Every structure is written in structure tokens, then in C-alpha cells.
Amino acid sequence: MWLSTHLGIEDLPKLGVKGKKTDYRTLLFENYVSLPEIPSFSSNKDKVTKLGMMCNDRLGDCTEATSAHSIQVCSANNDNQIIIPDEDIIKQYSLDSGYDPVTGRNDNGCYDLDVIKRLSNDGLDGHKIIAYSNTGTQRTDMIKASCYILGCVRLCAQLPISLQNQTDWLDPNGNLSGDNERGSWGGHSFAGIDFDSDWLYVISWGKISRVAWGWWLAYGDEVHPCLLDDWIKNNQAPNGLLLDSLLNDVQALKAA
């Protein structure tokens, strides 16, 4: 499998999105953020080093890997890169899913929204989501805005088997049958961190991969823009943006 070779592992990596959950109270990102002018590309990945698999080669902990990679990207862009140790990733996965690291039981993945809520309430190694929201999978403008405004965005997709033989995630050009069938491999969570006109750049299985926008439009399943505390320093993001309006709305929602 080309993907395994690209990742430097013998077997296919694990997935781990158990299904899709929705919560009607979750804010729509586009309704609560006054968007600045979004540039034609972003470069959050430039400051990130030493990406790890976060155990997602052998465990279905992709949702926790997404959390850890998001923390890494946000902290790196504030000149204080934080890498969550694998043992803490496994502890978090156990809390989120009921996975038993001794017996290996309950390695069944998680619902991404459940992981987001726990990260908002309890954090991961002291790192928390301050605010989270939702947007439509076809809103590529909101995905770009999330990468620029928030440093990253949590994404889930229904992977096709054909991805097992790709390094870049290529546009199926309307052919969604056979190995290109949506979800024929399974559900997966990953962090979107950058964009340009042709590609969405994501961290998945410890690598930065290029995702064609056509691929995302065919297989994308969830988009959760999240504001991490590591993205804010002195009440300001690395790009100089202030996010008070979103924070105020989220606090009002929590009080409801």
C-alpha cells in the first residue's frame, strides 16, 4: 500500500471516528465571527516540527491525535511548540472511549463532538478549547477562514479505500463507486492547518498531507472550528486578530 510506505509503517494505519454526532446548540462559525479579509494561502505549518503518529498507527485514537496536533500547531505559532507525550494521548483516549490499554479492549474510536466537549471542559494535559463551533462541509471559505483565524480546524471525513494507495488525497472527479465509494474504508479525524487555491493541508498519521479541495468536497463529513488557549497570547492571536465576539457568544451559550 502506497499510503503505508509514505507513512513509514508496514500495515495500514488506524482510523477511529465512531460516527457523527450533532448538537443543535453548537454555534455556526459563520454566524459568530466577523471575518477579516482572508489571504489566498496560510502558512501555519512552517513553524511545526517533529510531528508524531500519536499512536494512531496502532490505535483508533485519531480524534485524540487531532487534539494533540492542533495544540502543537497553535503553540508552535506562538513560539512555544508543545508536543503531547504518547502516554498522555493513550490516557486521554481511555477517558474518551473506554479503551483499556492493558487488555486492548474497547479500541472502537470516538465521536469527535464528544472529544471536543471533553477538551473544552477538562482539557488535555492542561490545554483546553476555549470555544468551539460548527460549519458545513461544503463551506470551503469557512475552512480557510478557520485555518487563518484560529490556526487550525478539526475535520472528519468518510475515507474511501482508494486513499490507501495515495499519498496526496486526490479529487475523485465524480467517480464515487468501487474503491472510491464514500466511507468504504471508514471515518477519520484530522487537523486542517493550511490552505491555498489547490490544496487543503492537514496533519494525519503524523504527516502533513495535501488534500485536493475536490477530495474534501466528496468525502468531508464534519467541520469544527475550535479556538484553543494555545492560540491566544496576551489576548491576541499570532496574526494579530482579536476574537472577543466569538468568546462572548460562546460564554452566553454556556450560560443558557
Short mmCIF file of C-alpha atoms in Angstrom, two decimals:
data_model
loop_
_atom_site.label_atom_id
_atom_site.label_comp_id
_atom_site.label_asym_id
_atom_site.label_seq_id
_atom_site.Cartn_x
_atom_site.Cartn_y
_atom_site.Cartn_z
CA MET A 1 0.00 0.00 0.00
CA TRP A 2 1.46 3.36 -1.03
CA LEU A 3 0.00 5.11 1.99
CA SER A 4 1.77 2.76 4.43
CA THR A 5 5.07 3.26 2.60
CA HIS A 6 4.56 7.02 2.68
CA LEU A 7 3.94 6.88 6.43
CA GLY A 8 6.89 4.57 7.06
CA ILE A 9 4.83 1.76 8.58
CA GLU A 10 4.21 -1.83 7.49
CA ASP A 11 0.44 -2.04 7.90
CA LEU A 12 -2.33 0.41 7.20
CA PRO A 13 -2.86 3.00 9.93
CA LYS A 14 -5.98 3.04 12.07
CA LEU A 15 -9.00 5.28 11.69
CA GLY A 16 -11.23 5.90 14.69
CA VAL A 17 -14.27 8.12 14.11
CA LYS A 18 -17.10 6.11 15.61
CA GLY A 19 -19.85 8.07 13.90
CA LYS A 20 -21.24 11.56 13.63
CA LYS A 21 -22.94 13.39 16.49
CA THR A 22 -24.72 16.72 16.24
CA ASP A 23 -25.80 19.17 18.91
CA TYR A 24 -28.31 21.86 17.92
CA ARG A 25 -26.71 24.25 20.44
CA THR A 26 -23.34 24.24 18.64
CA LEU A 27 -22.64 27.65 17.13
CA LEU A 28 -22.36 28.13 13.40
CA PHE A 29 -18.92 29.63 12.84
CA GLU A 30 -20.04 31.97 10.08
CA ASN A 31 -22.76 33.48 12.29
CA TYR A 32 -20.45 34.41 15.15
CA VAL A 33 -17.23 35.63 13.60
CA SER A 34 -16.70 38.91 11.79
CA LEU A 35 -14.39 37.72 9.05
CA PRO A 36 -11.35 39.77 8.10
CA GLU A 37 -10.02 39.58 4.58
CA ILE A 38 -8.75 36.02 4.17
CA PRO A 39 -5.44 35.71 2.28
CA SER A 40 -5.01 33.35 -0.66
CA PHE A 41 -2.90 30.95 1.42
CA SER A 42 -1.81 30.32 5.02
CA SER A 43 1.46 29.04 6.46
CA ASN A 44 0.83 27.74 9.98
CA LYS A 45 2.74 24.56 9.15
CA ASP A 46 6.02 26.42 8.72
CA LYS A 47 6.75 26.54 12.45
CA VAL A 48 5.78 22.94 13.21
CA THR A 49 8.46 20.27 13.69
CA LYS A 50 8.65 16.71 14.99
CA LEU A 51 5.16 15.58 14.10
CA GLY A 52 4.31 12.27 15.67
CA MET A 53 1.84 9.49 14.87
CA MET A 54 0.23 9.95 18.32
CA CYS A 55 -0.33 6.15 18.43
CA ASN A 56 -2.78 6.31 15.51
CA ASP A 57 -0.82 3.65 13.66
CA ARG A 58 -1.97 1.03 16.17
CA LEU A 59 -4.97 2.58 17.96
CA GLY A 60 -8.20 4.13 16.73
CA ASP A 61 -7.36 7.37 18.55
CA CYS A 62 -7.42 9.74 15.58
CA THR A 63 -9.69 12.17 17.45
CA GLU A 64 -7.15 12.48 20.26
CA ALA A 65 -4.33 12.78 17.72
CA THR A 66 -6.26 15.66 16.16
CA SER A 67 -6.43 17.33 19.57
CA ALA A 68 -2.70 16.91 20.16
CA HIS A 69 -1.70 18.05 16.67
CA SER A 70 -3.96 21.10 16.98
CA ILE A 71 -2.27 22.01 20.28
CA GLN A 72 1.12 21.53 18.61
CA VAL A 73 0.29 23.81 15.67
CA CYS A 74 -1.24 26.57 17.80
CA SER A 75 1.56 26.58 20.37
CA ALA A 76 4.28 26.44 17.68
CA ASN A 77 2.87 29.57 16.08
CA ASN A 78 3.15 31.30 19.44
CA ASP A 79 6.84 30.24 19.59
CA ASN A 80 6.30 27.61 22.28
CA GLN A 81 5.73 24.30 20.49
CA ILE A 82 4.11 21.73 22.78
CA ILE A 83 4.15 18.04 21.92
CA ILE A 84 1.80 15.87 23.98
CA PRO A 85 3.53 12.59 25.01
CA ASP A 86 2.12 9.34 23.63
CA GLU A 87 1.33 8.02 27.11
CA ASP A 88 -0.88 11.03 27.75
CA ILE A 89 -2.60 10.54 24.40
CA ILE A 90 -3.43 6.96 25.43
CA LYS A 91 -4.75 8.13 28.82
CA GLN A 92 -6.98 10.63 27.05
CA TYR A 93 -8.19 8.00 24.59
CA SER A 94 -9.08 5.74 27.51
CA LEU A 95 -11.12 8.55 29.09
CA ASP A 96 -12.86 9.37 25.82
CA SER A 97 -13.60 5.85 24.60
CA GLY A 98 -13.26 3.38 27.48
CA TYR A 99 -10.20 1.83 25.83
CA ASP A 100 -8.28 -0.48 28.18
CA PRO A 101 -4.51 -0.19 27.47
CA VAL A 102 -3.85 -3.40 29.41
CA THR A 103 -6.23 -5.72 27.58
CA GLY A 104 -6.66 -3.72 24.38
CA ARG A 105 -10.44 -3.88 24.72
CA ASN A 106 -12.77 -1.10 23.54
CA ASP A 107 -10.44 0.22 20.86
CA ASN A 108 -13.50 1.41 18.99
CA GLY A 109 -12.78 5.08 18.35
CA CYS A 110 -14.80 8.11 19.44
CA TYR A 111 -17.36 10.64 18.35
CA ASP A 112 -15.45 13.82 17.55
CA LEU A 113 -18.02 16.07 19.24
CA ASP A 114 -17.62 14.09 22.48
CA VAL A 115 -13.86 14.61 22.34
CA ILE A 116 -14.31 18.32 21.64
CA LYS A 117 -16.62 18.73 24.64
CA ARG A 118 -14.21 16.93 26.98
CA LEU A 119 -11.32 19.02 25.65
CA SER A 120 -13.41 22.11 26.32
CA ASN A 121 -14.34 21.06 29.85
CA ASP A 122 -11.35 19.08 31.14
CA GLY A 123 -8.54 19.77 28.69
CA LEU A 124 -5.63 17.60 27.58
CA ASP A 125 -2.51 17.97 29.71
CA GLY A 126 -3.76 21.37 30.80
CA HIS A 127 -4.59 22.57 27.27
CA LYS A 128 -8.18 23.47 26.51
CA ILE A 129 -10.57 24.50 23.80
CA ILE A 130 -11.89 27.93 24.76
CA ALA A 131 -14.68 27.89 22.19
CA TYR A 132 -15.93 25.54 19.50
CA SER A 133 -18.33 25.81 16.62
CA ASN A 134 -19.57 24.08 13.52
CA THR A 135 -19.88 24.81 9.81
CA GLY A 136 -20.95 22.99 6.68
CA THR A 137 -18.62 20.61 4.88
CA GLN A 138 -19.12 22.45 1.59
CA ARG A 139 -18.12 25.81 3.09
CA THR A 140 -14.52 25.78 1.93
CA ASP A 141 -14.45 29.52 2.65
CA MET A 142 -15.14 28.80 6.33
CA ILE A 143 -12.45 26.10 6.42
CA LYS A 144 -9.94 28.60 5.04
CA ALA A 145 -11.15 31.24 7.49
CA SER A 146 -10.75 28.77 10.38
CA CYS A 147 -7.16 27.99 9.44
CA TYR A 148 -6.33 31.69 9.16
CA ILE A 149 -8.28 32.98 12.18
CA LEU A 150 -7.86 30.02 14.57
CA GLY A 151 -4.66 28.35 13.36
CA CYS A 152 -6.36 25.06 12.55
CA VAL A 153 -9.72 23.35 12.20
CA ARG A 154 -10.93 19.91 13.28
CA LEU A 155 -12.09 17.84 10.32
CA CYS A 156 -13.66 14.43 9.87
CA ALA A 157 -14.13 12.57 6.61
CA GLN A 158 -15.54 9.30 5.32
CA LEU A 159 -12.44 7.81 3.74
CA PRO A 160 -12.56 5.71 0.56
CA ILE A 161 -10.46 2.59 0.14
CA SER A 162 -8.70 4.32 -2.76
CA LEU A 163 -6.87 6.55 -0.28
CA GLN A 164 -4.87 3.50 0.80
CA ASN A 165 -2.95 3.79 -2.48
CA GLN A 166 -2.42 7.55 -2.47
CA THR A 167 -0.03 9.97 -0.83
CA ASP A 168 -1.83 13.15 -1.91
CA TRP A 169 -5.58 12.89 -1.33
CA LEU A 170 -6.77 13.28 -4.92
CA ASP A 171 -10.04 14.54 -6.35
CA PRO A 172 -12.16 11.53 -7.44
CA ASN A 173 -13.65 13.75 -10.19
CA GLY A 174 -17.17 12.50 -9.56
CA ASN A 175 -16.29 8.79 -9.54
CA LEU A 176 -17.61 7.64 -6.15
CA SER A 177 -18.05 3.95 -6.96
CA GLY A 178 -15.91 0.92 -6.14
CA ASP A 179 -12.81 1.81 -4.12
CA ASN A 180 -13.80 5.48 -4.40
CA GLU A 181 -17.05 4.93 -2.51
CA ARG A 182 -17.53 7.38 0.32
CA GLY A 183 -16.79 5.71 3.68
CA SER A 184 -15.72 2.39 2.13
CA TRP A 185 -12.62 2.47 4.38
CA GLY A 186 -14.16 4.31 7.35
CA GLY A 187 -14.35 7.53 9.36
CA HIS A 188 -11.24 9.53 10.25
CA SER A 189 -10.44 12.73 12.14
CA PHE A 190 -7.53 15.06 11.33
CA ALA A 191 -6.42 18.66 11.75
CA GLY A 192 -6.66 21.10 8.87
CA ILE A 193 -3.90 23.67 9.24
CA ASP A 194 -3.27 25.46 5.94
CA PHE A 195 -4.69 26.12 2.51
CA ASP A 196 -4.03 27.55 -0.92
CA SER A 197 -6.08 27.62 -4.11
CA ASP A 198 -5.42 23.96 -4.95
CA TRP A 199 -4.91 22.19 -1.64
CA LEU A 200 -6.03 21.89 1.94
CA TYR A 201 -3.07 20.89 4.14
CA VAL A 202 -3.84 18.51 7.00
CA ILE A 203 -1.97 16.63 9.71
CA SER A 204 -2.93 12.98 9.63
CA TRP A 205 -0.96 9.98 10.92
CA GLY A 206 1.99 12.20 11.79
CA LYS A 207 2.42 13.67 8.31
CA ILE A 208 1.37 16.86 6.60
CA SER A 209 -0.69 15.73 3.62
CA ARG A 210 -2.09 17.65 0.68
CA VAL A 211 -5.83 17.25 0.21
CA ALA A 212 -7.39 18.35 -3.07
CA TRP A 213 -10.43 20.53 -2.49
CA GLY A 214 -12.41 18.19 -4.74
CA TRP A 215 -11.47 15.28 -2.46
CA TRP A 216 -12.71 17.17 0.58
CA LEU A 217 -15.99 18.12 -1.10
CA ALA A 218 -16.59 14.44 -1.92
CA TYR A 219 -15.66 12.91 1.44
CA GLY A 220 -15.80 15.61 4.13
CA ASP A 221 -18.20 14.81 6.98
CA GLU A 222 -17.62 17.27 9.85
CA VAL A 223 -16.02 20.70 10.28
CA HIS A 224 -15.41 22.05 13.78
CA PRO A 225 -13.60 25.39 14.06
CA CYS A 226 -12.14 25.47 17.57
CA LEU A 227 -10.30 28.18 19.47
CA LEU A 228 -7.52 26.66 21.57
CA ASP A 229 -5.99 28.51 24.50
CA ASP A 230 -2.55 27.90 22.92
CA TRP A 231 -3.54 30.16 20.01
CA ILE A 232 -4.06 33.16 22.29
CA LYS A 233 -1.21 35.12 23.85
CA ASN A 234 -1.88 38.42 25.60
CA ASN A 235 -5.47 38.22 24.33
CA GLN A 236 -4.23 38.14 20.74
CA ALA A 237 -3.68 35.52 18.06
CA PRO A 238 -0.35 35.27 16.19
CA ASN A 239 -1.96 37.02 13.22
CA GLY A 240 -2.95 39.93 15.47
CA LEU A 241 -6.67 39.20 15.41
CA LEU A 242 -8.85 39.62 18.49
CA LEU A 243 -11.62 37.09 18.97
CA ASP A 244 -13.77 38.68 21.67
CA SER A 245 -17.06 38.49 19.77
CA LEU A 246 -16.83 34.71 19.38
CA LEU A 247 -15.81 34.28 23.00
CA ASN A 248 -18.72 36.41 24.22
CA ASP A 249 -21.21 34.38 22.21
CA VAL A 250 -19.84 31.07 23.43
CA GLN A 251 -19.96 32.22 27.06
CA ALA A 252 -23.58 33.28 26.55
CA LEU A 253 -24.36 29.87 25.09
CA LYS A 254 -22.76 28.05 28.04
CA ALA A 255 -24.90 30.09 30.41
CA ALA A 256 -28.13 29.17 28.61
#
